[in-house]
Short mmCIF file of N, CA, C and O in Angstrom, two decimals:
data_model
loop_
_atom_site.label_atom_id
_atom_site.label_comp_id
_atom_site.label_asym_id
_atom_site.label_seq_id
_atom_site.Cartn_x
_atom_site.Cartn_y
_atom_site.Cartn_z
N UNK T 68 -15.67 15.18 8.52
CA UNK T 68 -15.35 16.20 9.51
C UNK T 68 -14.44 15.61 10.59
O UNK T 68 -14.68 14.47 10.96
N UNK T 69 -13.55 16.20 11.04
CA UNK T 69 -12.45 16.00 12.09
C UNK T 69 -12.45 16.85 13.28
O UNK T 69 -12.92 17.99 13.30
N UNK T 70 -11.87 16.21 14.35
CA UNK T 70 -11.88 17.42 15.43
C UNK T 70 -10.21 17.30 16.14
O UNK T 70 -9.41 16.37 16.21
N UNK T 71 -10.17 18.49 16.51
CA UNK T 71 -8.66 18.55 17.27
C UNK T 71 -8.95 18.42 18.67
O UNK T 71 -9.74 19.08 19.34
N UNK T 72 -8.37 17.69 18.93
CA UNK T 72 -7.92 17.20 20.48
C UNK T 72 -6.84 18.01 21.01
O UNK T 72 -6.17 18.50 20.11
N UNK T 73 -6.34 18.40 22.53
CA UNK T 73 -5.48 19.18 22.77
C UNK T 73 -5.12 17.91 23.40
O UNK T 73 -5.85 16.92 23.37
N UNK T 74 -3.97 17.97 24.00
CA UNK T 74 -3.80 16.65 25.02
C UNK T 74 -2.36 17.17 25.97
O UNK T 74 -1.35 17.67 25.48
N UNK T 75 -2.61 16.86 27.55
CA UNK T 75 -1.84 16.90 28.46
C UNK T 75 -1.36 15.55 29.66
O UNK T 75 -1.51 14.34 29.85
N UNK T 76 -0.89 16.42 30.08
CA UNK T 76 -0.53 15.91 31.48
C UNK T 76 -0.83 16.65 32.49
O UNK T 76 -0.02 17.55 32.71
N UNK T 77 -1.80 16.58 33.24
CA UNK T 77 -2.17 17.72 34.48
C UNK T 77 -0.86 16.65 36.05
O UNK T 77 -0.98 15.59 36.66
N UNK T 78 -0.11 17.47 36.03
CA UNK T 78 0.24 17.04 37.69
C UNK T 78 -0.31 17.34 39.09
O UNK T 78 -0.65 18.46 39.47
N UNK T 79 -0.38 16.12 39.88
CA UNK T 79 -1.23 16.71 41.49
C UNK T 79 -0.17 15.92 42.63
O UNK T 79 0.84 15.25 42.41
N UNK T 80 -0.71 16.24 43.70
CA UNK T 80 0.46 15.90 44.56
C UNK T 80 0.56 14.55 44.57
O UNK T 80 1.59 14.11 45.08
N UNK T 81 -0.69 13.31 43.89
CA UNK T 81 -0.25 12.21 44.30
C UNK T 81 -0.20 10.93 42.55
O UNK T 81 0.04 9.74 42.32
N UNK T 82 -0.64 12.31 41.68
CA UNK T 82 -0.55 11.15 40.47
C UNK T 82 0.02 12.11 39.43
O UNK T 82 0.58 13.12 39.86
N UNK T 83 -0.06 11.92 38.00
CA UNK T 83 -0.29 12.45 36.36
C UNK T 83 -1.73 11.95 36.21
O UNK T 83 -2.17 10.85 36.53
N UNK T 84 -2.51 13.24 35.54
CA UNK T 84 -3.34 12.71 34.80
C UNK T 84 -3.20 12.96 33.27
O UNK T 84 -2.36 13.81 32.96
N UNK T 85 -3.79 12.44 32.38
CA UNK T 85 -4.21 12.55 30.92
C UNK T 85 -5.30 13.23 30.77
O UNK T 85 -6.36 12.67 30.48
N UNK T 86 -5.23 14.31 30.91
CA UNK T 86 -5.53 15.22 30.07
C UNK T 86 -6.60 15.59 28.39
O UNK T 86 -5.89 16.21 27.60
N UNK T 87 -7.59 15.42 27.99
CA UNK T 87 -7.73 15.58 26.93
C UNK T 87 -9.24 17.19 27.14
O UNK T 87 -10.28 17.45 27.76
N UNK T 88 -8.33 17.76 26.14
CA UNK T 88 -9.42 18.84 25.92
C UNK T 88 -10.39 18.56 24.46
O UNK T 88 -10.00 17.84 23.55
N UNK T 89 -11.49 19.16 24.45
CA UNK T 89 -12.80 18.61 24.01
C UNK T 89 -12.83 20.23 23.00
O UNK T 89 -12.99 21.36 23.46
N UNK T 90 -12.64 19.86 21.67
CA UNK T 90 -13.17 21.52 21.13
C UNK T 90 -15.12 21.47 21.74
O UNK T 90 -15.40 20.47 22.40
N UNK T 91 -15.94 22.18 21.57
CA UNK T 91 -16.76 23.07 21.86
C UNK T 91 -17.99 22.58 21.11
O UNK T 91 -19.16 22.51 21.49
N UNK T 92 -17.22 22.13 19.48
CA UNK T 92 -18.14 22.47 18.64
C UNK T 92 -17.98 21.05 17.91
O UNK T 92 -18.01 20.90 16.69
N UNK T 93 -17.77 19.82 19.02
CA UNK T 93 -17.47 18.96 18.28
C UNK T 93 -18.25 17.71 17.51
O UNK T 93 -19.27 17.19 17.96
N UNK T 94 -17.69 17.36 16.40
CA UNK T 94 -18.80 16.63 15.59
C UNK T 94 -19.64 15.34 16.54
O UNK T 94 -19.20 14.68 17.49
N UNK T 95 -20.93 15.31 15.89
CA UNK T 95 -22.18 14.70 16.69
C UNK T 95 -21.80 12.82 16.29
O UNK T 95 -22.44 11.83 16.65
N UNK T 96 -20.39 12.89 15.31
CA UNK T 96 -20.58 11.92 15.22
C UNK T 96 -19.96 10.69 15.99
O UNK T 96 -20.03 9.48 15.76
N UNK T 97 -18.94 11.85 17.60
CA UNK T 97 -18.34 11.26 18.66
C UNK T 97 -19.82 10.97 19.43
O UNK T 97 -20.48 11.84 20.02
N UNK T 98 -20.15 9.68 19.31
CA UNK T 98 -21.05 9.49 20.68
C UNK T 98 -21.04 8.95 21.94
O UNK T 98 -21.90 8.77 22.80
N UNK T 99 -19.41 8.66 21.83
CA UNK T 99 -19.35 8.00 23.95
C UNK T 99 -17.57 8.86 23.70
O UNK T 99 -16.62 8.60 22.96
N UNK T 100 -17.78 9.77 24.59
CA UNK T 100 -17.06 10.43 24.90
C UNK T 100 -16.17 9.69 25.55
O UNK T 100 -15.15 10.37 25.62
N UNK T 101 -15.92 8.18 26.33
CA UNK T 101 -14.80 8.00 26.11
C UNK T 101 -13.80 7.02 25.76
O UNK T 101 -12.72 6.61 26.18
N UNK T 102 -14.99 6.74 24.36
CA UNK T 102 -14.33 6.16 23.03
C UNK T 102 -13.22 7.26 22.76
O UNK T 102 -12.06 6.87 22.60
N UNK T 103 -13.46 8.35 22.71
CA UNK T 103 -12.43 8.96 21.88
C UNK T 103 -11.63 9.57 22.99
O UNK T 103 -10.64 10.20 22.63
N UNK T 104 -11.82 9.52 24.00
CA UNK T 104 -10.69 9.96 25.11
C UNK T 104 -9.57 8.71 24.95
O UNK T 104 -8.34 8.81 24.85
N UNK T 105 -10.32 7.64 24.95
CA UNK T 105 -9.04 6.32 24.74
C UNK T 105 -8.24 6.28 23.67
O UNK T 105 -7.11 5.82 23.52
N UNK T 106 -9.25 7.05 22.70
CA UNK T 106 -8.44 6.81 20.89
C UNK T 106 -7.50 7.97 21.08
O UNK T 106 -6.35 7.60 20.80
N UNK T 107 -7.55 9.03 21.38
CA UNK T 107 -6.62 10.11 21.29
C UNK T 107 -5.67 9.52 22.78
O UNK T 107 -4.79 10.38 22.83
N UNK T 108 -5.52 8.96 23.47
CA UNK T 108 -4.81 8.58 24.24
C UNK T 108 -3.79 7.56 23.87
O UNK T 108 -2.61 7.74 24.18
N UNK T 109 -4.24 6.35 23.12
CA UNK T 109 -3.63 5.50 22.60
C UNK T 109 -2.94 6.23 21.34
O UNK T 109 -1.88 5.72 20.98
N UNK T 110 -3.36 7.30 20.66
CA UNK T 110 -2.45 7.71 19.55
C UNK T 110 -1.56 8.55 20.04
O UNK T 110 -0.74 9.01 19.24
N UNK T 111 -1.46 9.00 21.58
CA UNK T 111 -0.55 10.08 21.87
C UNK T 111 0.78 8.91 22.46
O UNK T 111 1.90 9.35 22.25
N UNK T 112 0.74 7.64 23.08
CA UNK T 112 1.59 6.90 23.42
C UNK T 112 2.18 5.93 22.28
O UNK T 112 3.20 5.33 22.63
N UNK T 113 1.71 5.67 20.95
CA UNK T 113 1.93 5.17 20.06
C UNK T 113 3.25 6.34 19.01
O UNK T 113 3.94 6.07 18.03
N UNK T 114 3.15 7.20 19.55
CA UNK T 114 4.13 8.55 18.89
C UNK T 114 5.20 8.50 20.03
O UNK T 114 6.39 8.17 19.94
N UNK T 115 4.36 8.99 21.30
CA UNK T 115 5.85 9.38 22.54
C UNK T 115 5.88 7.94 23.08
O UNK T 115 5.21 7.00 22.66
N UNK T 116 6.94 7.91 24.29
CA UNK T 116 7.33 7.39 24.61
C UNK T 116 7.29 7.38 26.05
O UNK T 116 8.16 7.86 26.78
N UNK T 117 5.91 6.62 26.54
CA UNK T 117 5.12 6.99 28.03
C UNK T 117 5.86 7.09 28.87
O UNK T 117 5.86 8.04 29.65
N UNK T 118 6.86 5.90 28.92
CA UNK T 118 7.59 6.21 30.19
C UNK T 118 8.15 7.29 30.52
O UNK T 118 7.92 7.95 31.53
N UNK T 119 9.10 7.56 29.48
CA UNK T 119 9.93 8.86 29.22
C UNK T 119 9.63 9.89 29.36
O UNK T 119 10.35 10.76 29.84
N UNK T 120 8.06 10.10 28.83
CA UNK T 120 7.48 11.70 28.68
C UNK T 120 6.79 11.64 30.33
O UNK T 120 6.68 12.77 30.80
N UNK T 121 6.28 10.43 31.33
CA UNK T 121 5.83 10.92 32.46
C UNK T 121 6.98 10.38 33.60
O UNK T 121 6.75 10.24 34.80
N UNK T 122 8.34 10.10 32.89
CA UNK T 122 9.52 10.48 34.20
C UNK T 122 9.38 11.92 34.33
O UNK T 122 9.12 12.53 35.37
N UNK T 123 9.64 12.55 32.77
CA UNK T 123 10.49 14.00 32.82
C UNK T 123 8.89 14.97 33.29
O UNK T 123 9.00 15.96 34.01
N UNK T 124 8.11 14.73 33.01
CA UNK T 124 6.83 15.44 33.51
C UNK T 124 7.11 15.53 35.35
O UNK T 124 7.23 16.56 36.02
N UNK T 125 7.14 14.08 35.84
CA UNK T 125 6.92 13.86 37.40
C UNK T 125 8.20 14.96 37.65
O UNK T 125 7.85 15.94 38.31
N UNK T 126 9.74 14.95 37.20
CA UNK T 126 10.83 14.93 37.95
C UNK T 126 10.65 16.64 37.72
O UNK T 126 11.02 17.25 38.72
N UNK T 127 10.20 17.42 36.73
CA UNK T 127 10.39 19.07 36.28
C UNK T 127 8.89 19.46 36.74
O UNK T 127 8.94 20.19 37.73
N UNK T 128 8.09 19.29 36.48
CA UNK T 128 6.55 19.80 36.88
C UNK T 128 6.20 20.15 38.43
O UNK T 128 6.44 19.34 39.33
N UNK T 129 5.53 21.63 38.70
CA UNK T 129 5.47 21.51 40.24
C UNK T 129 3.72 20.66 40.00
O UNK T 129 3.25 20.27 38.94
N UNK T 130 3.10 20.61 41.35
CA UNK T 130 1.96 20.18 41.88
C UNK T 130 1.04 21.44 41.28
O UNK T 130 1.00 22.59 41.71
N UNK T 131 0.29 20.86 40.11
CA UNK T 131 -0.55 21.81 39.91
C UNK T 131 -0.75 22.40 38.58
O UNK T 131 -1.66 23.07 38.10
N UNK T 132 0.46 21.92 38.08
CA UNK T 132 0.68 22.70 36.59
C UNK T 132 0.12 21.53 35.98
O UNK T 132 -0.15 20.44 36.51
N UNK T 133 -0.05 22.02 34.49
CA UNK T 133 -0.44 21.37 33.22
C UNK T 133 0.65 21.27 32.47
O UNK T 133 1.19 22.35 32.27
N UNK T 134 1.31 20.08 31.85
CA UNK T 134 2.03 20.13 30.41
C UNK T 134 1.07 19.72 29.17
O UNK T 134 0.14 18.90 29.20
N UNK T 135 1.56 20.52 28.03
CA UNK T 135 0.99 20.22 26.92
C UNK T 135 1.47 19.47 26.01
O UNK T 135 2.55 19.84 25.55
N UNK T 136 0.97 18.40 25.54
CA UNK T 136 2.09 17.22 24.59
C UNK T 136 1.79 17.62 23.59
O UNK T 136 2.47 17.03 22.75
N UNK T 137 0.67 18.82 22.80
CA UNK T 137 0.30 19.00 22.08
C UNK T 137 -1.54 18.70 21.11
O UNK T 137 -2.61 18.86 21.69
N UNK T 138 -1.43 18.31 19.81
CA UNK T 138 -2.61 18.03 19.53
C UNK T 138 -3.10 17.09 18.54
O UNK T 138 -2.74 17.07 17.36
N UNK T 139 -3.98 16.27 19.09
CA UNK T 139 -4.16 15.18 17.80
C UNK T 139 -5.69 15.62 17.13
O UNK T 139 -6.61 16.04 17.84
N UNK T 140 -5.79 15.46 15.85
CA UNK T 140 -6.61 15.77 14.96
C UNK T 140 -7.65 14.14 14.33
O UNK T 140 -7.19 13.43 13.44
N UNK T 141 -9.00 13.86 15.02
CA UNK T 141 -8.82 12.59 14.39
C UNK T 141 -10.48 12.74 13.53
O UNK T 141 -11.19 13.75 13.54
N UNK T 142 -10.73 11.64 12.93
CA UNK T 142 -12.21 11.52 12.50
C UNK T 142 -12.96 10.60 13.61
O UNK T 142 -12.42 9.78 14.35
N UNK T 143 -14.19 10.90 13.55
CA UNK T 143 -15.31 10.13 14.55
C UNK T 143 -15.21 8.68 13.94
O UNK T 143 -16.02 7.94 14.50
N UNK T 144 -14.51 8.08 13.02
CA UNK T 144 -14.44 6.61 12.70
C UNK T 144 -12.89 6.39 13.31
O UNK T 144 -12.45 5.24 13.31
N UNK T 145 -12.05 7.47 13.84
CA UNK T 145 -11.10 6.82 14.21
C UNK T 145 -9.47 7.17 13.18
O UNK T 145 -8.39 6.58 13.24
N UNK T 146 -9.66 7.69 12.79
CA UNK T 146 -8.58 7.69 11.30
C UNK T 146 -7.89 9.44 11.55
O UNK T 146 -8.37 10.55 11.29
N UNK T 147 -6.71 9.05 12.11
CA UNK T 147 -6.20 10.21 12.47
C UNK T 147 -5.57 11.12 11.23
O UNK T 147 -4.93 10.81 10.23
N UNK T 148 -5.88 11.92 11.56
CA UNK T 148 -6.15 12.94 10.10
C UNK T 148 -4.53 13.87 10.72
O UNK T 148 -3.65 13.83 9.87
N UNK T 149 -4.31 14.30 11.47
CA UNK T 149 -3.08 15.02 11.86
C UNK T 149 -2.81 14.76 13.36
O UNK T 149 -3.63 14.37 14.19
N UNK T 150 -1.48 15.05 13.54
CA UNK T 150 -0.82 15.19 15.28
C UNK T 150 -0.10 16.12 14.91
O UNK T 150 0.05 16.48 13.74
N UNK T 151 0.67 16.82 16.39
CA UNK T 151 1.67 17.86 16.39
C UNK T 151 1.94 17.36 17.44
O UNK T 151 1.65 18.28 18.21
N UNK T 152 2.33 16.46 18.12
CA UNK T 152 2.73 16.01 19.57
C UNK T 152 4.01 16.16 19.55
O UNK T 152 4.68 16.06 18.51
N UNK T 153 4.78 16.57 21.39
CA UNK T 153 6.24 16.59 21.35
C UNK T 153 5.72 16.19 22.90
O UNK T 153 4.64 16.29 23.49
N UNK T 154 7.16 15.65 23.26
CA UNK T 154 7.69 15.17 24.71
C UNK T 154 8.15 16.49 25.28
O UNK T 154 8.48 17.36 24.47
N UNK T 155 8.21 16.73 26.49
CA UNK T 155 8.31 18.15 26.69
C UNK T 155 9.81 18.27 26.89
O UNK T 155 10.59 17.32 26.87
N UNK T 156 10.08 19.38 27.06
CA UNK T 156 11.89 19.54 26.69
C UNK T 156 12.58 19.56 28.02
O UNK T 156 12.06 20.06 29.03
N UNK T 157 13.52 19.12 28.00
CA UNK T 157 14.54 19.48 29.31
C UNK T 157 15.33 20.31 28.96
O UNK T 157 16.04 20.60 29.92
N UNK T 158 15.60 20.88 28.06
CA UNK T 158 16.23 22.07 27.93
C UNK T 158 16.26 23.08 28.68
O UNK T 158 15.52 22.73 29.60
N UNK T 159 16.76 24.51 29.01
CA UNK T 159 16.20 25.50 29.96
C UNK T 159 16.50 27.18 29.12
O UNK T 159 16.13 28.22 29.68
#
């Protein structure tokens, strides 16, 4: 069994945070919640490119908003089963 992770960037007036949303219904076989906040953290900077994705977050984001980098999919042993992650766009 696998669970999907959502994963962000929340901005505030004096930092970025990381972000991870928790499905609801998730397997019993996560037991320190933040074992797997680190594992889905380390697999979201191992894809993007930290610096890069929290310049363009700090320099476009007001105080308050959330960006979404997307979602990682992993097993409770660790073995990432899917991602859909993107750097957020500067496009307009």
């Amino acid at each position: 069994m696998s669970d999907t992770f959502g994963v962000g960037i929340h901005v505030t007036e004096t930092d970025l945070q990381f972000v991870v949303r928790v499905p609801s219904d998730i397997d019993s076989g996560w037991t320190d919640p933040e074992e797997f906040q680190r594992l889905v953290e380390r697999v979201v900077w191992e894809r993007l490119d930290q610096e890069t994705v929290l310049r363009e977050i700090s320099a476009s984001t007001p105080t308050g908003e959330t960006v979404s980098l997307g979602t990682v999919t992993l097993e409770p042993g660790g073995t990432v089963v899917d991602e859909s992650l993107r750097a957020p766009s500067t496009e307009t």
